[in-house]
C-alpha positions as a Python dict, from the first residue, in 0.01 Angstrom:
ca = {
    (1, 'X'): (0, 0, 0),
    (2, 'X'): (136, 340, -97),
    (3, 'X'): (78, 670, 77),
    (4, 'X'): (-41, 954, -146),
    (5, 'X'): (-148, 1293, -3),
    (6, 'X'): (-81, 1161, 347),
    (7, 'X'): (291, 1137, 271),
    (8, 'X'): (329, 1516, 285),
    (9, 'X'): (175, 1537, 632),
    (10, 'X'): (301, 1205, 766),
    (11, 'X'): (585, 1347, 976),
    (12, 'X'): (363, 1599, 1151),
    (13, 'X'): (95, 1344, 1228),
    (14, 'X'): (346, 1077, 1335),
    (15, 'X'): (578, 1305, 1532),
    (16, 'X'): (549, 1083, 1841),
    (17, 'X'): (660, 767, 1658),
    (18, 'X'): (952, 603, 1848),
    (19, 'X'): (1223, 648, 1584),
    (20, 'X'): (1494, 684, 1846),
    (21, 'X'): (1397, 348, 1996),
    (22, 'X'): (1414, 180, 1653),
    (23, 'X'): (1756, 338, 1606),
    (24, 'X'): (1872, 218, 1948),
    (25, 'X'): (1749, -135, 1880),
    (26, 'X'): (1928, -146, 1544),
    (27, 'X'): (2254, -6, 1680),
    (28, 'X'): (2261, -247, 1974),
    (29, 'X'): (2226, -550, 1749),
    (30, 'X'): (2471, -417, 1488),
    (31, 'X'): (2726, -374, 1766),
    (32, 'X'): (2644, -705, 1931),
    (33, 'X'): (2685, -907, 1611),
    (34, 'X'): (2969, -692, 1470),
    (35, 'X'): (2786, -601, 1152),
    (36, 'X'): (2928, -367, 887),
    (37, 'X'): (2800, -16, 802),
    (38, 'X'): (2602, -79, 481),
    (39, 'X'): (2233, -60, 574),
    (40, 'X'): (1917, -91, 368),
    (41, 'X'): (1624, 87, 529),
    (42, 'X'): (1342, -102, 359),
    (43, 'X'): (1000, 67, 353),
    (44, 'X'): (1184, 379, 465),
    (45, 'X'): (886, 613, 431),
    (46, 'X'): (985, 976, 473),
    (47, 'X'): (1338, 879, 571),
    (48, 'X'): (1322, 962, 942),
    (49, 'X'): (1517, 652, 1043),
    (50, 'X'): (1743, 668, 736),
    (51, 'X'): (1858, 1015, 833),
    (52, 'X'): (1916, 914, 1194),
    (53, 'X'): (2127, 621, 1076),
    (54, 'X'): (2327, 849, 845),
    (55, 'X'): (2382, 1086, 1137),
    (56, 'X'): (2541, 789, 1318),
    (57, 'X'): (2783, 732, 1030),
    (58, 'X'): (2614, 441, 856),
    (59, 'X'): (2610, 403, 476),
    (60, 'X'): (2235, 407, 418),
    (61, 'X'): (2012, 326, 122),
    (62, 'X'): (1638, 387, 155),
    (63, 'X'): (1379, 194, -42),
    (64, 'X'): (1003, 251, -48),
    (65, 'X'): (725, 190, -297),
    (66, 'X'): (567, 534, -245),
    (67, 'X'): (700, 801, -478),
    (68, 'X'): (550, 1071, -256),
    (69, 'X'): (717, 937, 58),
    (70, 'X'): (1051, 924, -120),
    (71, 'X'): (1014, 1282, -243),
    (72, 'X'): (975, 1395, 117),
    (73, 'X'): (1266, 1174, 227),
    (74, 'X'): (1501, 1312, -38),
    (75, 'X'): (1420, 1673, 47),
    (76, 'X'): (1481, 1607, 417),
    (77, 'X'): (1805, 1422, 345),
    (78, 'X'): (1943, 1708, 139),
    (79, 'X'): (1844, 1964, 400),
    (80, 'X'): (2035, 1755, 655),
    (81, 'X'): (2337, 1751, 420),
    (82, 'X'): (2323, 1376, 359),
    (83, 'X'): (2354, 1204, 22),
    (84, 'X'): (2131, 905, 97),
    (85, 'X'): (2017, 707, -206),
    (86, 'X'): (1638, 677, -205),
    (87, 'X'): (1497, 427, -453),
    (88, 'X'): (1139, 340, -542),
    (89, 'X'): (1078, -34, -528),
    (90, 'X'): (832, -283, -385),
    (91, 'X'): (989, -490, -107),
    (92, 'X'): (835, -803, -262),
    (93, 'X'): (1047, -742, -571),
    (94, 'X'): (1371, -642, -403),
    (95, 'X'): (1671, -723, -625),
    (96, 'X'): (1954, -569, -822),
    (97, 'X'): (2128, -388, -537),
    (98, 'X'): (2483, -429, -407),
    (99, 'X'): (2489, -652, -99),
    (100, 'X'): (2411, -498, 240),
    (101, 'X'): (2538, -575, 588),
    (102, 'X'): (2198, -516, 742),
    (103, 'X'): (1837, -478, 626),
    (104, 'X'): (1582, -304, 847),
    (105, 'X'): (1203, -321, 806),
    (106, 'X'): (1068, -118, 1097),
    (107, 'X'): (753, 74, 1186),
    (108, 'X'): (539, -239, 1127),
    (109, 'X'): (592, -196, 753),
    (110, 'X'): (595, -572, 697),
    (111, 'X'): (232, -578, 812),
    (112, 'X'): (135, -412, 484),
    (113, 'X'): (205, -747, 317),
    (114, 'X'): (-129, -919, 360),
    (115, 'X'): (-61, -1248, 179),
    (116, 'X'): (164, -1522, 314),
    (117, 'X'): (348, -1562, -15),
    (118, 'X'): (434, -1191, -17),
    (119, 'X'): (604, -1219, 323),
    (120, 'X'): (790, -1533, 217),
    (121, 'X'): (897, -1371, -110),
    (122, 'X'): (1024, -1064, 73),
    (123, 'X'): (1232, -1277, 312),
    (124, 'X'): (1389, -1460, 17),
    (125, 'X'): (1475, -1136, -162),
    (126, 'X'): (1620, -983, 154),
    (127, 'X'): (1830, -1294, 211),
    (128, 'X'): (1975, -1261, -140),
    (129, 'X'): (2060, -895, -79),
    (130, 'X'): (2260, -960, 239),
    (131, 'X'): (2628, -1030, 282),
    (132, 'X'): (2708, -1361, 448),
    (133, 'X'): (2656, -1305, 819),
    (134, 'X'): (2434, -1004, 753),
    (135, 'X'): (2130, -924, 964),
    (136, 'X'): (1761, -875, 896),
    (137, 'X'): (1574, -685, 1167),
    (138, 'X'): (1203, -613, 1157),
    (139, 'X'): (903, -555, 1380),
    (140, 'X'): (538, -648, 1339),
    (141, 'X'): (216, -594, 1529),
    (142, 'X'): (121, -881, 1754),
    (143, 'X'): (-198, -1074, 1683),
    (144, 'X'): (-346, -949, 2010),
    (145, 'X'): (-276, -586, 1920),
    (146, 'X'): (-440, -621, 1578),
    (147, 'X'): (-741, -810, 1713),
    (148, 'X'): (-801, -649, 2051),
    (149, 'X'): (-683, -292, 2009),
    (150, 'X'): (-628, -153, 1662),
    (151, 'X'): (-931, -310, 1495),
    (152, 'X'): (-1173, -172, 1754),
    (153, 'X'): (-1057, 187, 1786),
    (154, 'X'): (-1093, 527, 1627),
    (155, 'X'): (-805, 773, 1653),
    (156, 'X'): (-830, 1148, 1607),
    (157, 'X'): (-590, 1440, 1606),
    (158, 'X'): (-655, 1812, 1574),
    (159, 'X'): (-429, 2110, 1509),
    (160, 'X'): (-501, 2456, 1378),
    (161, 'X'): (-428, 2374, 1015),
    (162, 'X'): (-452, 1995, 1000),
    (163, 'X'): (-668, 1725, 1158),
    (164, 'X'): (-746, 1361, 1099),
    (165, 'X'): (-995, 1091, 1188),
    (166, 'X'): (-852, 739, 1169),
    (167, 'X'): (-1109, 462, 1191),
    (168, 'X'): (-1007, 97, 1218),
    (169, 'X'): (-1217, -209, 1138),
    (170, 'X'): (-1166, -583, 1130),
    (171, 'X'): (-1035, -690, 791),
    (172, 'X'): (-1169, -972, 578),
    (173, 'X'): (-862, -1190, 635),
    (174, 'X'): (-756, -1342, 965),
    (175, 'X'): (-560, -1103, 1191),
    (176, 'X'): (-606, -810, 953),
    (177, 'X'): (-731, -455, 995),
    (178, 'X'): (-867, -189, 761),
    (179, 'X'): (-759, 172, 824),
    (180, 'X'): (-993, 438, 688),
    (181, 'X'): (-816, 772, 715),
    (182, 'X'): (-975, 1110, 651),
    (183, 'X'): (-759, 1416, 703),
    (184, 'X'): (-837, 1781, 666),
    (185, 'X'): (-578, 2037, 562),
    (186, 'X'): (-638, 2412, 580),
    (187, 'X'): (-581, 2578, 246),
    (188, 'X'): (-331, 2863, 249),
    (189, 'X'): (-471, 3210, 326),
    (190, 'X'): (-828, 3080, 361),
    (191, 'X'): (-1064, 2941, 622),
    (192, 'X'): (-1134, 2641, 399),
    (193, 'X'): (-1010, 2288, 455),
    (194, 'X'): (-941, 2029, 186),
    (195, 'X'): (-1034, 1670, 272),
    (196, 'X'): (-827, 1371, 163),
    (197, 'X'): (-920, 1006, 215),
    (198, 'X'): (-701, 699, 210),
    (199, 'X'): (-759, 334, 296),
    (200, 'X'): (-483, 101, 415),
    (201, 'X'): (-484, -267, 507),
    (202, 'X'): (-250, -439, 751),
    (203, 'X'): (-223, -801, 851),
    (204, 'X'): (-5, -992, 1092),
    (205, 'X'): (74, -1359, 1142),
    (206, 'X'): (167, -1585, 1430),
    (207, 'X'): (520, -1569, 1563),
    (208, 'X'): (581, -1932, 1470),
    (209, 'X'): (484, -1857, 1111),
    (210, 'X'): (729, -1569, 1076),
    (211, 'X'): (1000, -1785, 1231),
    (212, 'X'): (924, -2074, 995),
    (213, 'X'): (932, -1850, 687),
    (214, 'X'): (1264, -1699, 794),
    (215, 'X'): (1420, -2043, 833),
    (216, 'X'): (1280, -2155, 498),
    (217, 'X'): (1446, -1851, 338),
    (218, 'X'): (1780, -1961, 484),
    (219, 'X'): (1799, -1739, 795),
    (220, 'X'): (1901, -1833, 1146),
    (221, 'X'): (1668, -1661, 1393),
    (222, 'X'): (1882, -1498, 1661),
    (223, 'X'): (1616, -1338, 1878),
    (224, 'X'): (1245, -1272, 1911),
    (225, 'X'): (1148, -1007, 2165),
    (226, 'X'): (874, -762, 2248),
    (227, 'X'): (826, -388, 2262),
    (228, 'X'): (1186, -264, 2214),
    (229, 'X'): (1317, -482, 2497),
    (230, 'X'): (1506, -812, 2523),
    (231, 'X'): (1218, -955, 2722),
    (232, 'X'): (1031, -1257, 2587),
    (233, 'X'): (702, -1200, 2411),
    (234, 'X'): (391, -1239, 2628),
    (235, 'X'): (16, -1191, 2593),
    (236, 'X'): (45, -816, 2648),
    (237, 'X'): (316, -762, 2387),
    (238, 'X'): (210, -510, 2123),
    (239, 'X'): (512, -503, 1891),
    (240, 'X'): (728, -807, 1816),
    (241, 'X'): (1092, -774, 1705),
    (242, 'X'): (1284, -1032, 1505),
    (243, 'X'): (1659, -1046, 1445),
    (244, 'X'): (1777, -1303, 1189),
    (245, 'X'): (2116, -1379, 1040),
    (246, 'X'): (2216, -1498, 694),
}
């Protein structure tokens, strides 16, 4: 699923997203497993994590399927005096790049793959794009979060010149959710607001399934943890982190 109009307001509306925690998690594992500096930020969005990684001295490439997201990412990268390569590509069709030391798929981006074969295909492509010993790190929503929290809630946010209403419903597939997003942007020098609507679908799978698909792709699963910690996953876990090695 690509972001269209929302891409240009994404950073403002997601300003509380835990990018520093994703960065910390990545750095800790890169240090722990002595991984090199070449990183692919897959489904990089507006480049928030890519830029943080570049600030830390990593050699970063950002890939996303949304042209609008990448336009925002490139502008931000240049304003931060980085020369990050941002490339438009679907993660399911990842190929043709030089090999990376590490691939990151954070911010529950993998949950936008709603078919099992798409997840499996992505793992295979990532495996082929990694150096021997390279790492794949990603996070996904837990089944309980999708079923018991996201799919039953409406989220809203209001500022002077931009607001949104984000309604979530159970999806047609098991452990999936439909996001209906309406946001309202004040037009310059007027009291009028333009409305934009987007619909997004996310789906998650059982931990054992992700682990099985990683192994089938050739990975060794190094750790599975919850909510930015090294603690084991439990029934209250909202976000599940995987670290796998080629």
